[in-house]
Short mmCIF file of C-alpha atoms in Angstrom, two decimals:
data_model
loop_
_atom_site.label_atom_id
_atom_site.label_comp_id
_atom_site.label_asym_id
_atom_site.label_seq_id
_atom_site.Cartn_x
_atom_site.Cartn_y
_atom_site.Cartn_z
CA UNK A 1 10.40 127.61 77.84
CA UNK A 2 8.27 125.62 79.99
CA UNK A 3 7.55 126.67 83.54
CA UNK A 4 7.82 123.64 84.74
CA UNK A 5 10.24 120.91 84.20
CA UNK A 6 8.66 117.34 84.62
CA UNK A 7 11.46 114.51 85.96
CA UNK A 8 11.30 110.89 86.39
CA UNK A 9 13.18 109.31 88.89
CA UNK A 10 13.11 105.51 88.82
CA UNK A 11 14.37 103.39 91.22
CA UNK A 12 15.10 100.17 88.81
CA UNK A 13 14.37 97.35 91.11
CA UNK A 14 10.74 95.76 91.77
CA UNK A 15 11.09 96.69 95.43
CA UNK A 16 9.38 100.03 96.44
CA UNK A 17 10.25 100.67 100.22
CA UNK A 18 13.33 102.92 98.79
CA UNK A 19 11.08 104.78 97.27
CA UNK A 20 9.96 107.38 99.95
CA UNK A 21 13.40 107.68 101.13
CA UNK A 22 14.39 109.05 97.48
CA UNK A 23 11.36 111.25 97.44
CA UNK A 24 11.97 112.94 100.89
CA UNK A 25 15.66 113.72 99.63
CA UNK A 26 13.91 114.92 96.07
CA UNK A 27 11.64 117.11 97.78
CA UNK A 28 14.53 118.86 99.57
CA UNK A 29 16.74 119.57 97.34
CA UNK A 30 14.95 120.09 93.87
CA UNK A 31 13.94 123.18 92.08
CA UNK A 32 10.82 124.65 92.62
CA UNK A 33 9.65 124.73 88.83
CA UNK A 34 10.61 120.71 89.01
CA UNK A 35 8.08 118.25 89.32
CA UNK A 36 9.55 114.23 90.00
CA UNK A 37 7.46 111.35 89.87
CA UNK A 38 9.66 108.48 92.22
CA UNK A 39 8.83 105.66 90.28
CA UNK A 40 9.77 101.82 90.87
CA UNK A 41 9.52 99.12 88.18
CA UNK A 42 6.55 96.53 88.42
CA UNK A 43 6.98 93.88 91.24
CA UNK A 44 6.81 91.40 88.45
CA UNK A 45 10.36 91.85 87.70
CA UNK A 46 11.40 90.25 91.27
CA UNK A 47 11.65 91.47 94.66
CA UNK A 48 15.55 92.08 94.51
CA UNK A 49 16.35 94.91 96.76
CA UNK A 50 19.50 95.82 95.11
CA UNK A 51 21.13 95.29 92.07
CA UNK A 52 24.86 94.65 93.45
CA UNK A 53 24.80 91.78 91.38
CA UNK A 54 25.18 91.08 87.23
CA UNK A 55 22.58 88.76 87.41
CA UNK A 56 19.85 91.22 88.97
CA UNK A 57 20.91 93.71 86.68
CA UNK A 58 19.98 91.50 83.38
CA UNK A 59 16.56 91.39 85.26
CA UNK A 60 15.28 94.01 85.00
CA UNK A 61 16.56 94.95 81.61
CA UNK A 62 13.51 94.62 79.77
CA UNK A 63 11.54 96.36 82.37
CA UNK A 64 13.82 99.10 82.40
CA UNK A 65 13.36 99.86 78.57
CA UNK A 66 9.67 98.93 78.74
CA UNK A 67 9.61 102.33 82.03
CA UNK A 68 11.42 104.29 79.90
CA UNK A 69 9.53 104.26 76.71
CA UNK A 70 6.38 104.84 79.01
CA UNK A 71 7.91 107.81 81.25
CA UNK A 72 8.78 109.09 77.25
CA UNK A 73 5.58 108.46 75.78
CA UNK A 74 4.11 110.71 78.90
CA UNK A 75 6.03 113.45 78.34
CA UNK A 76 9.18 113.57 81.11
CA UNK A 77 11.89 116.23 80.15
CA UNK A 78 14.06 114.08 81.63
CA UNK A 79 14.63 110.14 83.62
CA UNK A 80 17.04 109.27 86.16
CA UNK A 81 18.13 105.84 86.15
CA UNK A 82 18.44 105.45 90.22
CA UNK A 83 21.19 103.28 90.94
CA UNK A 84 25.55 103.96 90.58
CA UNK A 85 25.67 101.08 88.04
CA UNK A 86 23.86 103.02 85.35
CA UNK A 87 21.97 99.95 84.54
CA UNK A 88 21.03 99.83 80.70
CA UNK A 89 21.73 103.51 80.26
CA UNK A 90 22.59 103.56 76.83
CA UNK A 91 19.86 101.06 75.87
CA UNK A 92 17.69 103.46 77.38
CA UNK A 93 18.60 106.44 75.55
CA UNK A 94 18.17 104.80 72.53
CA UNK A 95 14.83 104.10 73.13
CA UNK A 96 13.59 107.38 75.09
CA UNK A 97 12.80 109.94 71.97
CA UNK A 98 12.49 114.00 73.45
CA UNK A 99 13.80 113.02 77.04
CA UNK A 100 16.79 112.92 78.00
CA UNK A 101 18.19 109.91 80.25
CA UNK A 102 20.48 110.70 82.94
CA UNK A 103 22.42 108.26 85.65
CA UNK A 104 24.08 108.61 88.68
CA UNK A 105 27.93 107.45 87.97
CA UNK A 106 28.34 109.45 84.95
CA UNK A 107 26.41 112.41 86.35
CA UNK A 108 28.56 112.36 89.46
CA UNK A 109 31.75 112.14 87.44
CA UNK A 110 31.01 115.04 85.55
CA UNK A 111 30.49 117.00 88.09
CA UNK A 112 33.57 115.55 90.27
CA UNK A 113 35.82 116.31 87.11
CA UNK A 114 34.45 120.52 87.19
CA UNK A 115 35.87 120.53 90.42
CA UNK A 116 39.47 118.52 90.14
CA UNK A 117 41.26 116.19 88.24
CA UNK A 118 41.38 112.74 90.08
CA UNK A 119 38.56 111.33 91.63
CA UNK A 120 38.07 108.35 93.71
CA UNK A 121 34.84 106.22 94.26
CA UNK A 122 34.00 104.41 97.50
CA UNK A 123 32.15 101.31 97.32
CA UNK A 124 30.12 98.96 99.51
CA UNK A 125 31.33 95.93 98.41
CA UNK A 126 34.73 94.82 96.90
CA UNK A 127 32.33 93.18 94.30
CA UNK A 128 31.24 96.56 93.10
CA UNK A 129 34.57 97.33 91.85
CA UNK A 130 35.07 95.62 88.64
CA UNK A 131 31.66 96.65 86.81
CA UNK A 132 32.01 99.73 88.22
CA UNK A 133 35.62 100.18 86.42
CA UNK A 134 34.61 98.57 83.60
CA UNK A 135 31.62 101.15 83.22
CA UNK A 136 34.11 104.15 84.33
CA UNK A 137 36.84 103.11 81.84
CA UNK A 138 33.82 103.26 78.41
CA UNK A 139 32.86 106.05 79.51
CA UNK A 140 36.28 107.48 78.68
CA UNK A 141 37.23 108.65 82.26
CA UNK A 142 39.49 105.95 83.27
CA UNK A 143 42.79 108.33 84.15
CA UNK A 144 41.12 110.60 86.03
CA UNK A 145 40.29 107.27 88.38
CA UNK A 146 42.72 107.44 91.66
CA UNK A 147 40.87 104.28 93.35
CA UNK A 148 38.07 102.25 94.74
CA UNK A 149 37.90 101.91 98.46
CA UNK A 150 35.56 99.65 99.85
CA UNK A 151 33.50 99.77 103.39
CA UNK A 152 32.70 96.31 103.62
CA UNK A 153 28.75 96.93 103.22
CA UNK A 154 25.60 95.98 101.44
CA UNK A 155 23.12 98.40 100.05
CA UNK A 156 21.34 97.81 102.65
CA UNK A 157 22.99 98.41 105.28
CA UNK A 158 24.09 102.35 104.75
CA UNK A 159 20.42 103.78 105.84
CA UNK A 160 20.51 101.32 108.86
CA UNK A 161 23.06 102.99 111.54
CA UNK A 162 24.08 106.47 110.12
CA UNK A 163 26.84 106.56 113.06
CA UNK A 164 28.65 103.63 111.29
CA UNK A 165 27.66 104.10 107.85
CA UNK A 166 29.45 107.58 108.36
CA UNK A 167 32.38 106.87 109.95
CA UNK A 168 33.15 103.84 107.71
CA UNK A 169 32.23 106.34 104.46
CA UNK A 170 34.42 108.82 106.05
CA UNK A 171 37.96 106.64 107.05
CA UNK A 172 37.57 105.30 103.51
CA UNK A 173 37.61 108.50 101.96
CA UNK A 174 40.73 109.86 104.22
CA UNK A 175 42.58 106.94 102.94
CA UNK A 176 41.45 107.33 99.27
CA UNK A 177 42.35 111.49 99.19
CA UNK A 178 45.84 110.66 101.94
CA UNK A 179 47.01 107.55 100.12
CA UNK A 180 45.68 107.47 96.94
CA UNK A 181 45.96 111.23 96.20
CA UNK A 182 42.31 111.67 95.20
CA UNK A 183 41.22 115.23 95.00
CA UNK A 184 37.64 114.62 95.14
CA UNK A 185 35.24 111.96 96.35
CA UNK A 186 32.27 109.89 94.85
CA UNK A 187 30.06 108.34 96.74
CA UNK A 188 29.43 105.49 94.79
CA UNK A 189 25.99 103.82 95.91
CA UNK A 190 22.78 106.17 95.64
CA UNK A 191 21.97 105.02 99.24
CA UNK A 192 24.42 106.69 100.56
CA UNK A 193 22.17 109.65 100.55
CA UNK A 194 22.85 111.84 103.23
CA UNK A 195 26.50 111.93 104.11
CA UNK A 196 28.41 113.84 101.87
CA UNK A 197 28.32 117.04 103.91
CA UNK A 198 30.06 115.59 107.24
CA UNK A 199 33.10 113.92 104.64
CA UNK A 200 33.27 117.26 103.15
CA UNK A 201 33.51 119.37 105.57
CA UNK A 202 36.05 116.97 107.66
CA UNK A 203 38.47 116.27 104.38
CA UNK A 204 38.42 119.97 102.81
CA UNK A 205 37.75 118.42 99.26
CA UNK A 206 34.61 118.14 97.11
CA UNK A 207 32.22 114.83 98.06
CA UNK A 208 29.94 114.35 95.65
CA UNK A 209 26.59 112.44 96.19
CA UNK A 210 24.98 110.41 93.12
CA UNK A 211 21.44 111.00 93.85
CA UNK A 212 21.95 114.89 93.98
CA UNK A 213 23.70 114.70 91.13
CA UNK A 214 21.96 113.00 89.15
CA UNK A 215 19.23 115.10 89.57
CA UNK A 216 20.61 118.56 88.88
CA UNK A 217 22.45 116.80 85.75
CA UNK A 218 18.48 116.14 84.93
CA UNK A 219 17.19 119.54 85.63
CA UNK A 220 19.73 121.19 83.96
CA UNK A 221 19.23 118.87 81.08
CA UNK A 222 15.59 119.38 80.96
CA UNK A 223 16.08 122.94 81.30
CA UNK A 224 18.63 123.25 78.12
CA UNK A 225 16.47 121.02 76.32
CA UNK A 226 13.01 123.44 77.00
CA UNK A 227 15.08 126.62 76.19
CA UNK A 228 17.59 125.73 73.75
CA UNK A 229 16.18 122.57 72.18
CA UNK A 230 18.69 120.32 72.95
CA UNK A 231 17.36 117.16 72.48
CA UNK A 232 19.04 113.50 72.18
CA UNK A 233 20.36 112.76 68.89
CA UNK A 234 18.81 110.52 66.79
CA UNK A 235 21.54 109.85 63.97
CA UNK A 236 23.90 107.10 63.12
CA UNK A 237 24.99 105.10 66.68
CA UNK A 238 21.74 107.04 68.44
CA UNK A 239 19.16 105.97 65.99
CA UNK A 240 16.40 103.63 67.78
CA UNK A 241 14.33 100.95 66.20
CA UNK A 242 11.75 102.63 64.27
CA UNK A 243 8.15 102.79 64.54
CA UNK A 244 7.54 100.50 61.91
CA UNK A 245 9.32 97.68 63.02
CA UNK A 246 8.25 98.46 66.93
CA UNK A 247 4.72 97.45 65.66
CA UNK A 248 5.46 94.64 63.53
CA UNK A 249 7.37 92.68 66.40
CA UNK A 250 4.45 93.94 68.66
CA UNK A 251 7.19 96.40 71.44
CA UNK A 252 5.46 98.10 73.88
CA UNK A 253 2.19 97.11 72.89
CA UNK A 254 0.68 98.01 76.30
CA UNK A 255 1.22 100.60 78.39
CA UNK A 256 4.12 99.64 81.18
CA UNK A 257 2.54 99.64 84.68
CA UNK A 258 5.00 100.98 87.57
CA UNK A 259 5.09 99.55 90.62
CA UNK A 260 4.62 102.27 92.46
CA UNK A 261 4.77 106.36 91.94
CA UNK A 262 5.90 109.07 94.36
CA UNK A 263 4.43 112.83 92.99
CA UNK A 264 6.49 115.46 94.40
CA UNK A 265 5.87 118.48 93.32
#
């Protein structure tokens, strides 16, 4: 097994001022054997500073694949895909050969559902709720869903005051676990960084934060994977475009330049 285990995490959105903000939190909590590269797509692909919309998220779809064939090609055990909506997840593991793609929703579901049997998700926006259900529901957890509650904020808003951001985060969650009867509690923006320990400890009930768990989902991945082997499947519904035809249509000709990289190691 490899000593250590080499992790992208990619904030998918042309805008790189989150990106020191994810590595500070990366640095604190990660394994010592892990090394992340914060990574940001290419400004090219617009200056959007969120992705709370369908329209930003088509974006940066081809950017997205383009990062994730690159981070493969340089040998990651494992990518995060840095936002709750799991942007183009699947596309991406189709696409990423060895290394394994993680994301923040499903990550934190799995990880809510070890620890109880309903969950509930709070949101910024009302907005948020549909795609994020939608998402939820394929990924086959849809009963285990008690609600959505909603804060009434933007993405950018939650690192701005932490005083509101955590009070609003916290009545939400009261209401979802009192009147919903959620037994556990997503946090369901990656910006919400930071505030899961003072809903915890108030409510009594797991509060899970996406950006932690996404990346121990990807260190434990990468660390099955070195050990064990366990590497994405490649058969029927997991079978990418092969090599032939990726150099006919002329894919990924060039090498995909980030728009910025974060070592922590």
């Amino acid at each position: 097994m490899k000593d250590t285990l080499k992790i992208m995490y990619l904030n998918p959105i042309g805008f790189e001022a989150y990106d020191a903000f994810f590595a500070g939190m990366i640095k604190e909590n990660k394994f010592p054997n892990t090394e992340v590269h914060v990574t940001s797509l290419h400004p090219s692909v617009g200056q959007m500073d969120n992705l709370e919309y369908r329209t930003y998220n088509a974006l940066i779809a081809s950017d997205l694949i383009k990062a994730t064939r690159q981070a493969a090609k340089e040998g990651f055990d494992a990518l995060i895909i840095g936002c709750f909506y799991d942007p183009h997840l699947l596309d991406a593991r189709e696409i990423s050969g060895d290394m394994i793609v993680v994301a923040p929703c499903q990550s934190s579901i799995e990880i809510a559902l070890k620890l109880s049997n309903r969950f509930s998700v709070i949101i910024g926006q009302k907005k948020w709720e549909h795609e994020m259900q939608t998402t939820i529901k394929e990924y086959g957890y849809g009963e285990h869903l008690a609600s959505f509650r909603d804060v009434n904020m933007n993405v950018c808003e939650f690192q701005k005051d932490h005083d509101v951001t955590a009070n609003n985060l916290f009545e939400a969650a009261q209401k979802a676990v009192e009147e919903d009867f959620a037994e556990s509690i997503i946090l369901g923006c990656t910006c919400e960084f930071g505030f899961y320990q003072h809903i915890q400890k108030k409510l009594k009930v797991p509060v899970i934060d996406p950006s932690l768990a996404a990346l121990k989902q990807a260190e434990q991945a990468a660390m099955l994977k070195n050990k064990y082997d366990w590497k994405p499947s490649r058969k029927w519904s997991c079978e990418p475009p092969s090599e032939t035809d990726i150099e006919q249509f002329g894919l990924f000709s060039e090498a995909y330049q980030f728009g910025n990289r974060i070592i922590v190691a």
